[in-house]
Amino acid sequence: MTIPPTVRSLFAPAPGLAYLDAATYGLPPKPTVEALDRALRRWQDGTADWVTEWDREGEACRALFAELIGAATAEIALIPTVSAGVGVIAASLPTGMEVVVPEGEFTSVLYPLLVAEQARGVRVREASFATLHEAIGPGTGLVAFSLTQSQSGRTAPLAAICEAARRHGARVLVDATHAIPFVPVAAQLPAIDFLVCHGYKHLLCPRGVSFFYVRRDHWDDLPPFLANWRIADPLYGNSYGGPLLHRADASRFDVSLAWHAWVGARPSLELLAQWQREGVLASVLDLSARLAAGLGLEAPTSSIVCLSVPDAEAAETALAEAGVKCAARGGNVRLSPHVYNTPEEIDRAVDAISSLAVL
Ligand SMILES: Cc1ncc(COP(=O)(O)O)c(C=O)c1O
């Protein structure tokens, strides 16, 4: 299936620009920009009802993200950044627990665990990303990793990691920011204890919209350290005074919402869920495969294609001048297509990269 032109018409990249940088930030569809614009105007003139127009949008987003990953809505918490989820887990880890992470892990995952190492005597051990499953042993309490690496686009061996963790009784914490909605997790979800995902990249949401999957058997053993008025039971039911009466499901891990970001997130997630149902998202992986083949690379394991070059920053600048927007990460030129890209843009990017003097 090719991406229908009606999908592309929902976006407005600058004329002539091949925007291949969803891994830095995804472009919002027009309904998202319109929803944000409407919310800002109703904020400006003071007519908005914050509950029904802004705060409740988070509840719609919770259900849509659950659909995207194949979880129950009750297992999803609304958080502003991935470290808000990782930090809650890090704060709960007991002294002496071994945590296995890949070398070069993204700091919003790694740093909270290093803080737990300093503050609580957790032992963080680094291992190879490609063979992370082999590093999980009888002493491992948690394995934490980006499912798809932001600096390489490589995808971790999720099934093998989950199997090794199950064998040794370790918990699994996945950062799926660069994986969802292109790398499926549904089949492994029962074996994943926790999953965090920021929405401003491949989910085409405003920044500040992140999700925290907490498998239901952990609702009671993970203390909700970021507790706030929005987790009161019932929702909006208590803003003053104790006792602590929080909701029963994973919404106890919600952080009160940066409203307008969630207003914008809803139309983006609605479209993504629709495109997932219709099979449109799979076509983005075809674009990535076309890109990789054109550059003489192996087939990618995510939507992200990375090419190692001697000077990635110079390459990024030269490509920007040629109308191809990508990013320099970890010595790579990183290209990340989405539904707004066309095969012609992919071919243009291949031509532009092939003619780079810095290669
Ligand atoms: C793997 C990964 N996770 C998460 C994020 C976003 O981090 P945060 O939510 O702390 O802004 C990024 C941003 O580049 C990332 O590469």
Coordinates of C-alpha atoms and ligand atoms in Angstrom, one line a residue:
M1 CA 0.0 0.0 0.0
T2 CA 1.2 3.5 -0.7
I3 CA 0.4 6.4 1.5
P4 CA -2.8 8.0 0.2
P5 CA -2.4 11.7 -1.0
T6 CA -5.3 12.6 1.4
V7 CA -2.9 11.7 4.3
R8 CA -0.1 13.9 2.9
S9 CA -2.6 16.8 2.4
L10 CA -3.1 16.9 6.1
F11 CA 0.4 18.3 6.6
A12 CA 2.1 21.5 5.6
P13 CA 5.9 21.1 5.4
A14 CA 7.7 24.1 3.9
P15 CA 7.5 24.0 0.0
G16 CA 10.4 22.1 -1.4
L17 CA 11.5 20.7 2.0
A18 CA 11.9 16.9 2.4
Y19 CA 11.4 16.7 6.1
L20 CA 13.0 13.5 7.2
D21 CA 13.5 14.3 10.9
A22 CA 10.5 12.8 12.8
A23 CA 13.1 11.4 15.3
T24 CA 13.9 15.1 16.3
Y25 CA 10.2 16.2 16.2
G26 CA 7.3 15.0 14.1
L27 CA 5.3 17.4 12.0
P28 CA 1.7 18.0 13.4
P29 CA -1.3 17.3 11.1
K30 CA -3.5 20.3 10.4
P31 CA -6.3 19.2 12.8
T32 CA -3.7 19.3 15.6
V33 CA -2.6 22.8 14.7
E34 CA -6.3 23.8 14.5
A35 CA -7.1 22.3 17.9
L36 CA -4.2 24.1 19.5
D37 CA -5.1 27.4 17.8
R38 CA -8.7 27.1 19.0
A39 CA -7.5 26.3 22.5
L40 CA -5.2 29.3 22.6
R41 CA -7.9 31.6 21.4
R42 CA -10.3 30.4 24.0
W43 CA -7.6 30.8 26.6
Q44 CA -6.9 34.3 25.3
D45 CA -10.5 35.4 25.6
G46 CA -11.3 33.6 28.8
T47 CA -14.2 31.6 27.5
A48 CA -12.7 28.1 27.8
D49 CA -14.0 25.5 30.3
W50 CA -10.6 23.9 31.4
V51 CA -12.1 20.6 32.4
T52 CA -14.2 19.7 29.4
E53 CA -12.1 21.4 26.7
W54 CA -8.5 20.9 28.0
D55 CA -8.1 18.5 30.9
R56 CA -10.5 15.8 29.6
E57 CA -8.5 15.6 26.4
G58 CA -5.9 13.6 28.3
E59 CA -8.4 10.9 28.9
A60 CA -9.0 10.5 25.2
C61 CA -5.2 10.4 24.6
R62 CA -4.9 7.6 27.3
A63 CA -7.3 5.4 25.4
L64 CA -5.7 6.1 22.0
F65 CA -2.2 5.4 23.2
A66 CA -3.5 2.1 24.7
E67 CA -4.9 1.2 21.3
L68 CA -1.7 2.0 19.6
I69 CA 0.4 -0.3 21.7
G70 CA -2.2 -3.0 22.4
A71 CA -2.7 -2.3 26.1
A72 CA -5.7 -1.7 28.3
T73 CA -6.6 2.0 28.9
A74 CA -6.4 1.3 32.6
E75 CA -2.6 0.5 32.3
I76 CA -1.6 3.9 30.9
A77 CA -0.6 6.9 32.9
L78 CA -0.2 10.5 31.4
I79 CA 3.2 12.0 32.1
P80 CA 5.1 15.0 30.7
T81 CA 8.5 13.4 29.9
V82 CA 9.9 9.9 29.9
S83 CA 12.2 10.6 32.9
A84 CA 9.0 11.3 35.0
G85 CA 8.2 7.6 34.5
V86 CA 11.7 6.3 34.8
G87 CA 12.3 8.4 37.9
V88 CA 9.3 6.9 39.7
I89 CA 10.7 3.4 39.0
A90 CA 14.3 4.5 40.0
A91 CA 13.0 5.9 43.3
S92 CA 11.5 2.5 44.2
L93 CA 14.5 0.3 43.5
P94 CA 16.0 -1.4 46.6
T95 CA 19.6 -1.0 47.7
G96 CA 21.9 -3.5 46.0
M97 CA 19.6 -4.3 43.0
E98 CA 21.4 -4.8 39.8
V99 CA 20.1 -2.8 36.8
V100 CA 21.3 -3.7 33.3
V101 CA 21.3 -0.9 30.7
P102 CA 22.9 -0.7 27.2
E103 CA 26.0 1.2 26.6
G104 CA 25.2 4.7 25.2
E105 CA 21.6 4.7 26.6
F106 CA 19.7 7.9 26.3
T107 CA 20.2 10.0 29.4
S108 CA 16.5 10.5 30.3
V109 CA 16.5 6.7 30.9
L110 CA 20.0 6.3 32.2
Y111 CA 20.3 9.4 34.6
P112 CA 17.4 8.5 36.9
L113 CA 19.0 5.1 37.3
L114 CA 22.4 6.6 38.0
V115 CA 20.8 8.9 40.6
A116 CA 19.4 5.7 42.2
E117 CA 22.9 4.3 42.1
Q118 CA 24.2 7.3 44.0
A119 CA 21.3 7.8 46.4
R120 CA 20.1 4.3 47.0
G121 CA 23.0 2.0 46.3
V122 CA 21.5 0.4 43.2
R123 CA 24.2 -1.1 40.9
V124 CA 23.9 0.0 37.3
R125 CA 25.8 -2.3 34.8
E126 CA 26.3 -1.5 31.2
A127 CA 26.2 -4.1 28.4
S128 CA 26.2 -4.3 24.6
F129 CA 22.9 -3.1 23.1
A130 CA 22.8 -5.8 20.4
T131 CA 23.2 -8.6 23.0
L132 CA 21.5 -7.1 26.0
H133 CA 19.6 -10.3 26.7
E134 CA 22.9 -12.1 27.4
A135 CA 23.8 -9.7 30.2
I136 CA 20.7 -10.5 32.2
G137 CA 21.5 -12.9 34.9
P138 CA 20.3 -14.3 38.2
G139 CA 21.3 -11.2 40.1
T140 CA 19.5 -8.8 37.7
G141 CA 16.5 -6.9 39.1
L142 CA 15.7 -4.6 36.2
V143 CA 16.7 -4.2 32.6
A144 CA 16.1 -0.8 31.1
F145 CA 16.6 0.3 27.5
S146 CA 15.5 2.2 24.5
L147 CA 13.7 -0.3 22.2
T148 CA 14.9 1.7 19.2
Q149 CA 18.1 3.7 19.7
S150 CA 17.8 7.4 18.9
Q151 CA 21.4 7.6 17.7
S152 CA 21.4 4.6 15.4
G153 CA 17.8 3.5 14.7
R154 CA 18.7 0.0 15.8
T155 CA 16.1 -2.0 17.6
A156 CA 16.9 -4.1 20.6
P157 CA 16.1 -7.9 20.6
L158 CA 12.9 -7.4 22.6
A159 CA 11.7 -11.0 22.6
A160 CA 15.1 -12.4 23.8
I161 CA 15.3 -9.7 26.5
C162 CA 11.8 -10.5 27.8
E163 CA 12.6 -14.2 27.8
A164 CA 15.9 -13.7 29.6
A165 CA 14.2 -11.4 32.1
R166 CA 11.4 -13.9 32.7
R167 CA 14.0 -16.7 33.3
H168 CA 15.9 -14.7 35.9
G169 CA 13.0 -12.8 37.5
A170 CA 14.1 -9.4 36.3
R171 CA 11.7 -6.6 35.4
V172 CA 11.7 -5.0 32.0
L173 CA 11.5 -1.2 31.4
V174 CA 11.2 -0.1 27.8
D175 CA 11.6 3.4 26.4
A176 CA 9.6 3.1 23.2
T177 CA 9.9 6.7 22.1
H178 CA 11.6 5.9 18.8
A179 CA 9.7 2.6 18.3
I180 CA 5.9 3.4 18.5
P181 CA 4.0 3.4 16.2
F182 CA 6.3 1.6 13.8
V183 CA 7.9 -1.2 15.9
P184 CA 5.2 -3.4 17.3
V185 CA 5.3 -4.2 21.0
A186 CA 1.8 -5.8 21.5
A187 CA 3.1 -9.4 21.2
Q188 CA 5.6 -8.8 24.0
L189 CA 3.5 -6.5 26.1
P190 CA 2.5 -9.1 28.7
A191 CA 6.3 -9.6 29.4
I192 CA 7.0 -5.9 29.7
D193 CA 6.6 -4.5 33.2
F194 CA 6.9 -0.8 32.3
L195 CA 7.0 1.3 29.1
V196 CA 7.6 5.0 28.6
C197 CA 7.1 6.9 25.4
H198 CA 7.3 10.6 24.5
G199 CA 4.9 11.7 21.9
Y200 CA 6.5 14.6 20.2
K201 CA 8.5 12.6 17.7
H202 CA 6.9 9.7 15.8
L203 CA 3.5 10.2 17.5
L204 CA 3.3 13.7 16.0
C205 CA 2.2 15.3 19.3
P206 CA 3.2 18.5 21.0
R207 CA 6.1 18.2 23.4
G208 CA 5.1 17.4 26.9
V209 CA 2.8 14.5 26.0
S210 CA 4.3 11.2 27.2
F211 CA 2.8 7.9 28.3
F212 CA 3.7 5.4 31.0
Y213 CA 2.5 1.9 30.7
V214 CA 2.4 0.2 34.1
R215 CA 1.4 -3.5 33.9
R216 CA -1.5 -4.1 36.3
D217 CA 0.4 -6.3 38.7
H218 CA 2.7 -3.3 39.5
W219 CA 0.0 -0.8 40.3
D220 CA 0.2 -1.6 44.0
D221 CA 4.0 -2.3 44.3
L222 CA 5.2 0.9 42.6
P223 CA 4.7 3.9 44.9
P224 CA 3.2 6.9 42.9
F225 CA 5.8 9.4 44.1
L226 CA 4.6 12.1 41.7
A227 CA 1.1 12.0 43.3
N228 CA -0.9 15.2 42.7
W229 CA -4.5 16.5 42.6
R230 CA -5.2 14.7 39.3
I231 CA -4.8 11.2 40.7
A232 CA -7.6 11.8 43.4
D233 CA -10.4 9.3 43.3
P234 CA -12.8 10.3 41.7
L235 CA -11.0 12.5 39.1
Y236 CA -11.5 16.2 40.1
G237 CA -12.8 14.8 43.4
N238 CA -10.3 16.2 45.9
S239 CA -7.9 19.2 45.7
Y240 CA -7.3 19.8 49.4
G241 CA -6.3 17.7 52.4
G242 CA -5.7 14.0 53.0
P243 CA -6.1 11.2 53.3
L244 CA -4.4 9.9 50.2
L245 CA -7.2 8.5 48.1
H246 CA -5.9 7.8 44.6
R247 CA -7.4 6.1 41.7
A248 CA -7.1 2.3 41.5
D249 CA -5.5 1.9 38.1
A250 CA -2.4 3.2 36.4
S251 CA -3.8 6.7 36.3
R252 CA -2.5 7.0 39.9
F253 CA 0.9 7.7 38.1
D254 CA -0.5 10.7 36.1
V255 CA 1.3 14.0 36.4
S256 CA -1.2 16.9 36.2
L257 CA -1.4 17.9 32.6
A258 CA 0.2 20.8 30.6
W259 CA -3.3 21.3 29.1
H260 CA -2.7 22.6 25.6
A261 CA -0.2 20.0 24.7
W262 CA -2.8 17.3 25.4
V263 CA -5.4 19.3 23.3
G264 CA -3.0 19.1 20.4
A265 CA -2.2 15.4 21.0
R266 CA -5.7 14.1 20.6
P267 CA -6.2 14.7 16.9
S268 CA -2.6 13.4 16.2
L269 CA -3.3 10.2 18.1
E270 CA -6.7 9.8 16.5
L271 CA -5.2 9.9 13.1
L272 CA -2.3 7.6 14.0
A273 CA -4.8 5.0 15.4
Q274 CA -6.8 5.3 12.3
W275 CA -3.7 4.9 10.1
Q276 CA -2.6 1.9 12.1
R277 CA -6.0 0.2 11.6
E278 CA -5.9 1.0 7.9
G279 CA -2.3 -0.3 7.4
V280 CA -1.0 3.2 6.3
L281 CA 1.8 3.2 8.9
A282 CA 3.4 0.1 7.4
S283 CA 4.0 2.2 4.3
V284 CA 6.3 4.4 6.2
L285 CA 8.5 1.4 6.8
D286 CA 8.5 0.9 3.0
L287 CA 9.9 4.4 2.7
S288 CA 12.6 3.6 5.2
A289 CA 13.5 0.4 3.4
R290 CA 13.7 2.3 0.1
L291 CA 16.0 4.9 1.8
A292 CA 18.2 2.2 3.2
A293 CA 18.4 0.3 -0.1
G294 CA 19.2 3.5 -1.9
L295 CA 22.1 4.2 0.5
G296 CA 23.4 0.7 0.3
L297 CA 22.5 -0.1 3.9
E298 CA 21.0 -3.2 5.5
A299 CA 17.2 -3.2 5.9
P300 CA 16.3 -1.0 8.9
T301 CA 14.7 -2.4 12.0
S302 CA 12.6 0.7 12.7
S303 CA 11.5 3.8 10.7
I304 CA 14.9 5.4 11.3
V305 CA 17.8 5.1 8.8
C306 CA 21.3 6.0 9.9
L307 CA 24.4 6.4 7.8
S308 CA 27.8 6.7 9.4
V309 CA 29.8 9.6 7.9
P310 CA 33.1 11.2 8.8
D311 CA 31.5 14.6 9.7
A312 CA 27.8 14.2 10.5
E313 CA 27.3 17.8 11.4
A314 CA 28.7 19.0 8.1
A315 CA 26.5 16.5 6.3
E316 CA 23.4 17.7 8.2
T317 CA 24.2 21.3 7.1
A318 CA 24.9 20.4 3.5
L319 CA 21.7 18.4 3.3
A320 CA 19.7 21.2 4.8
E321 CA 21.0 23.5 2.1
A322 CA 19.8 20.9 -0.4
G323 CA 16.3 20.9 1.1
V324 CA 16.6 17.7 3.0
K325 CA 16.1 18.0 6.8
C326 CA 17.7 15.3 8.8
A327 CA 19.8 15.2 12.0
A328 CA 23.4 14.4 13.0
R329 CA 23.4 11.9 15.9
G330 CA 26.3 9.8 17.3
G331 CA 28.4 10.2 14.2
N332 CA 25.5 9.3 11.9
V333 CA 23.3 11.2 9.5
R334 CA 19.9 10.2 10.9
L335 CA 16.8 10.2 8.6
S336 CA 13.4 9.4 9.9
P337 CA 10.4 9.4 7.4
H338 CA 6.8 9.6 8.3
V339 CA 3.4 9.6 6.6
Y340 CA 4.0 13.0 5.1
N341 CA 6.9 11.9 3.1
T342 CA 6.8 10.6 -0.5
P343 CA 9.0 8.1 -2.5
E344 CA 10.2 11.1 -4.6
E345 CA 11.5 12.8 -1.4
I346 CA 13.3 9.6 -0.4
D347 CA 14.9 9.4 -3.8
R348 CA 15.9 13.1 -3.6
A349 CA 17.5 12.5 -0.2
V350 CA 19.4 9.5 -1.5
D351 CA 20.7 11.6 -4.4
A352 CA 21.6 14.5 -2.1
I353 CA 23.5 12.2 0.3
S354 CA 25.3 10.4 -2.5
S355 CA 26.6 13.7 -3.9
L356 CA 27.9 14.9 -0.5
A357 CA 31.5 16.0 -0.6
V358 CA 31.8 15.1 3.1
L359 CA 31.3 11.4 2.5
Ligands
LIG1 C1 15.3 7.4 23.5 C2 14.6 8.7 23.8 N1 13.7 8.7 24.8 C3 13.1 9.9 25.2 C4 13.4 11.1 24.6 C5 12.7 12.3 25.1 O1 13.2 12.5 26.4 P1 12.4 13.5 27.4 O2 11.1 12.9 27.6 O3 13.3 13.4 28.7 O4 12.4 14.8 26.8 C6 14.3 11.1 23.6 C7 14.7 12.4 22.9 O5 15.5 12.5 22.1 C8 15.0 9.9 23.2 O6 15.9 9.9 22.2

